[in-house]
CSV table of C-alpha atoms in Angstrom, one decimal:
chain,number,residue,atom,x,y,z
Q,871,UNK,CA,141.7,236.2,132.2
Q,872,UNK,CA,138.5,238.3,132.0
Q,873,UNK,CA,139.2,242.2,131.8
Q,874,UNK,CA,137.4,245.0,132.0
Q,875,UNK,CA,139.1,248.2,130.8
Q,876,UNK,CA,136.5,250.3,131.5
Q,877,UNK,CA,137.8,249.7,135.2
Q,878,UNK,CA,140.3,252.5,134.7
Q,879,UNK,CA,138.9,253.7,131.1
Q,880,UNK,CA,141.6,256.4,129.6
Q,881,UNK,CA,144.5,253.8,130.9
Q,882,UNK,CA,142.3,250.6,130.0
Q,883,UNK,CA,144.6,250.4,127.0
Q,884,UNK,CA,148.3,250.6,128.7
Q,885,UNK,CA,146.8,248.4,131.9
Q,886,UNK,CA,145.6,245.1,129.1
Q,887,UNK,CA,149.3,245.5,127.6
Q,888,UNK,CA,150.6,245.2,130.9
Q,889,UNK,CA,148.1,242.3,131.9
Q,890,UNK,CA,148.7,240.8,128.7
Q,891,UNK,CA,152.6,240.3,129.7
Q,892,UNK,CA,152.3,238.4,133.1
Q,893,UNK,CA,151.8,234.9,131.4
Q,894,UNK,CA,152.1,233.5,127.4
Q,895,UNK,CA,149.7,231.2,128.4
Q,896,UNK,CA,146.7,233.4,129.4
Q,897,UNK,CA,143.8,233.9,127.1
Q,898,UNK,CA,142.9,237.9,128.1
Q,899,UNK,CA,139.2,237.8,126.9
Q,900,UNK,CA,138.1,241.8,127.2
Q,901,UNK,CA,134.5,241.9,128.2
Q,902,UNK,CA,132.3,245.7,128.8
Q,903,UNK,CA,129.2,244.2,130.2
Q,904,UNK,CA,128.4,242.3,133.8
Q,905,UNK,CA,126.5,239.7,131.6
Q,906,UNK,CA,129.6,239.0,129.5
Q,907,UNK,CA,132.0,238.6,131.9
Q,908,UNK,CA,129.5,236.0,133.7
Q,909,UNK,CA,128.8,234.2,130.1
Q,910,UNK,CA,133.2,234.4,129.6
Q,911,UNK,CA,133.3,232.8,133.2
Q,912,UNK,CA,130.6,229.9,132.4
Q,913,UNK,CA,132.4,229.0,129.3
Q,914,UNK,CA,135.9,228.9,131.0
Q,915,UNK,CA,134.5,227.1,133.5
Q,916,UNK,CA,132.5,224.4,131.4
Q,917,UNK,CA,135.4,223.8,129.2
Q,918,UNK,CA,137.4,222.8,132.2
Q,919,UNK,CA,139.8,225.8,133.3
Q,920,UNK,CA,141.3,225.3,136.3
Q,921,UNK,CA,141.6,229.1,137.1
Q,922,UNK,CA,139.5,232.4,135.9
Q,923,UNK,CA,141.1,235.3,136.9
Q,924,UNK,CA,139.0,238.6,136.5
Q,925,UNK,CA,140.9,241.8,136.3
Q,926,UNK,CA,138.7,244.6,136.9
Q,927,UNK,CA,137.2,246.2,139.9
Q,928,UNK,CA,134.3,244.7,142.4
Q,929,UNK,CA,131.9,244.7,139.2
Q,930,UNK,CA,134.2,242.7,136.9
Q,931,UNK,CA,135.0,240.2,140.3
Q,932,UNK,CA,131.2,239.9,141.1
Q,933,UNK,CA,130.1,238.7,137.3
Q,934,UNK,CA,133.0,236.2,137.2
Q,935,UNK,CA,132.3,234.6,140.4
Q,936,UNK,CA,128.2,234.5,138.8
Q,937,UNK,CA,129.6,232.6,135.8
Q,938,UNK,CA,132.0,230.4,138.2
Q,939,UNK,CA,129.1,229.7,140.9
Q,940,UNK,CA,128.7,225.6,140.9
Q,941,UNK,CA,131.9,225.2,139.3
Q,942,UNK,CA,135.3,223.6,140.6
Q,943,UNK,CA,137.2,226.4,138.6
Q,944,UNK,CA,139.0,228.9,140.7
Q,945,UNK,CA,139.2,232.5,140.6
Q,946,UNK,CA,141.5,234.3,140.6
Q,947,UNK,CA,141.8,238.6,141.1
Q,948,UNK,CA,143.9,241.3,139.6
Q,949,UNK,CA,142.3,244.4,141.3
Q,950,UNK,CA,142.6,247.1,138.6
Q,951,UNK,CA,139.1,249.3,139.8
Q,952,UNK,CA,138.8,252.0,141.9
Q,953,UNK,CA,138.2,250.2,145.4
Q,954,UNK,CA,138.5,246.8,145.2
Q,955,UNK,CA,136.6,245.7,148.2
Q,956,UNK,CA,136.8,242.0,148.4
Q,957,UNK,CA,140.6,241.8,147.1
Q,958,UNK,CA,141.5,244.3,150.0
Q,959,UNK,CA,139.2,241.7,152.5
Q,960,UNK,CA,141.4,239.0,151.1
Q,961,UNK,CA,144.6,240.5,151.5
Q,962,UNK,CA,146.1,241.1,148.5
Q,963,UNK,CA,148.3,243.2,147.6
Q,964,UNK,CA,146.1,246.1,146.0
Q,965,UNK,CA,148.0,248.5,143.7
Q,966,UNK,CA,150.8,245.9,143.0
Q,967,UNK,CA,149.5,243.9,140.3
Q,968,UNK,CA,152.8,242.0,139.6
Q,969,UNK,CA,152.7,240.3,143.3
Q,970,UNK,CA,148.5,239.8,142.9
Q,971,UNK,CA,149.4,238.3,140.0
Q,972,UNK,CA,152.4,235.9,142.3
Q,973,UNK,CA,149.5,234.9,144.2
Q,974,UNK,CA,147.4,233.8,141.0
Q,975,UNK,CA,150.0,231.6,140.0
Q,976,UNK,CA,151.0,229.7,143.2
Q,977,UNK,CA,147.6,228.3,143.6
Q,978,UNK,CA,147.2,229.8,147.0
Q,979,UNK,CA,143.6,229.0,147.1
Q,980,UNK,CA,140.7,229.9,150.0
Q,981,UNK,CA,137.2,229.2,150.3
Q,982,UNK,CA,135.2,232.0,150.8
Q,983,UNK,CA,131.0,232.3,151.5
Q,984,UNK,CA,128.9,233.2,148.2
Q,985,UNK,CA,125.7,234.8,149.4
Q,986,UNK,CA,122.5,235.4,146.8
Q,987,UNK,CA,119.9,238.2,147.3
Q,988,UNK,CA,117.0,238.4,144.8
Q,989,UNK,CA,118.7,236.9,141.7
Q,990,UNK,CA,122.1,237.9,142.3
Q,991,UNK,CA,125.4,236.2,143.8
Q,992,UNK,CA,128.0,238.1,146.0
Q,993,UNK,CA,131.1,237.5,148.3
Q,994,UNK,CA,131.4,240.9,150.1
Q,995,UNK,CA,129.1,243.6,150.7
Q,996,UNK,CA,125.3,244.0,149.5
Q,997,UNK,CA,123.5,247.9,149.9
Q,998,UNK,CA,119.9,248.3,149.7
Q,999,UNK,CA,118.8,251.8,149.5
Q,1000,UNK,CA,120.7,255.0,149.6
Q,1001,UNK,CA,124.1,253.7,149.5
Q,1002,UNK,CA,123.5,251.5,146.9
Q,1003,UNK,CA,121.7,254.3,144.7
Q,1004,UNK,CA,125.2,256.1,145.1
Q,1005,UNK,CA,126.7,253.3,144.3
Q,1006,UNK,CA,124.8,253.2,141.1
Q,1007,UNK,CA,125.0,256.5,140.0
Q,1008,UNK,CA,128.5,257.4,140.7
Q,1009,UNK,CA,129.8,258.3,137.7
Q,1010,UNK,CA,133.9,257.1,136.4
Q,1011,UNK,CA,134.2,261.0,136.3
Q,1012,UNK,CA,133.5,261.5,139.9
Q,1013,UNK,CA,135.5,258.5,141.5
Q,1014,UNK,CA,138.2,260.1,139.6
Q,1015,UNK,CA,137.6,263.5,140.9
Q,1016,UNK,CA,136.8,262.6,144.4
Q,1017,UNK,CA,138.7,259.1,144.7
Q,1018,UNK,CA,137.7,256.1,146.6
């Protein structure tokens, strides 16, 4: 499992603890940085995992599926960020980690498009422009103050 505490910063701590205590057999590998968490993925992926999971918001789902691109390894998602865009596209169960985490384990397993634009890989939404300038500097601060 790659995790990115800074998805929810102050409770990044409590939020690994919990993670941590879904399955004895995870490795929770804590990553800060997209490149990281793509490195983390290739690794898992080259050693033969079976399953990533990335636990984190769209960021920390977007540099794991880089890492996993080419791969036969699945991925797995525990939504822990603010929106979580392409979990909520897939249906899972945002906010209820415990039953995302249900769905990890039983394999249940669908193919889904990977797109690239310039050098970068995604599965949901890309924004040129001015939403993707807000995107950028929106600021942990203000999606706490303002929410999603």
């Amino acid at each position: 499992m790659i995790f990115n505490p800074s998805a929810r910063s102050e409770k990044g701590a409590k939020l690994m603890e919990r993670v941590r205590g879904f399955s004895a057999m995870v490795d929770l590998l804590v990553t800060s940085s997209f490149d990281e968490a793509s490195a983390l993925a290739a690794k898992a992926a080259e050693e033969g995992c079976v399953k990533v999971v990335a636990a984190g918001g769209d960021g920390t789902v977007n540099a794991v599926i880089a890492g996993l691109a080419g791969s036969e390894t699945a991925l797995g998602i525990l939504p822990t960020g603010t929106m979580n865009l392409f979990a909520r596209e897939l249906g899972l169960p945002v906010g209820e980690l415990e039953e995302c985490w249900r769905v990890v384990e039983v394999e249940r397993i669908r193919e889904v498009d990977l797109f690239s634009a310039g050098d970068g890989l995604f599965v949901q939404v890309a924004g040129v422009g001015f939403d993707a300038q807000i995107i950028e500097e929106t600021t942990w601060e203000r999606k706490k103050k303002f929410g999603p």
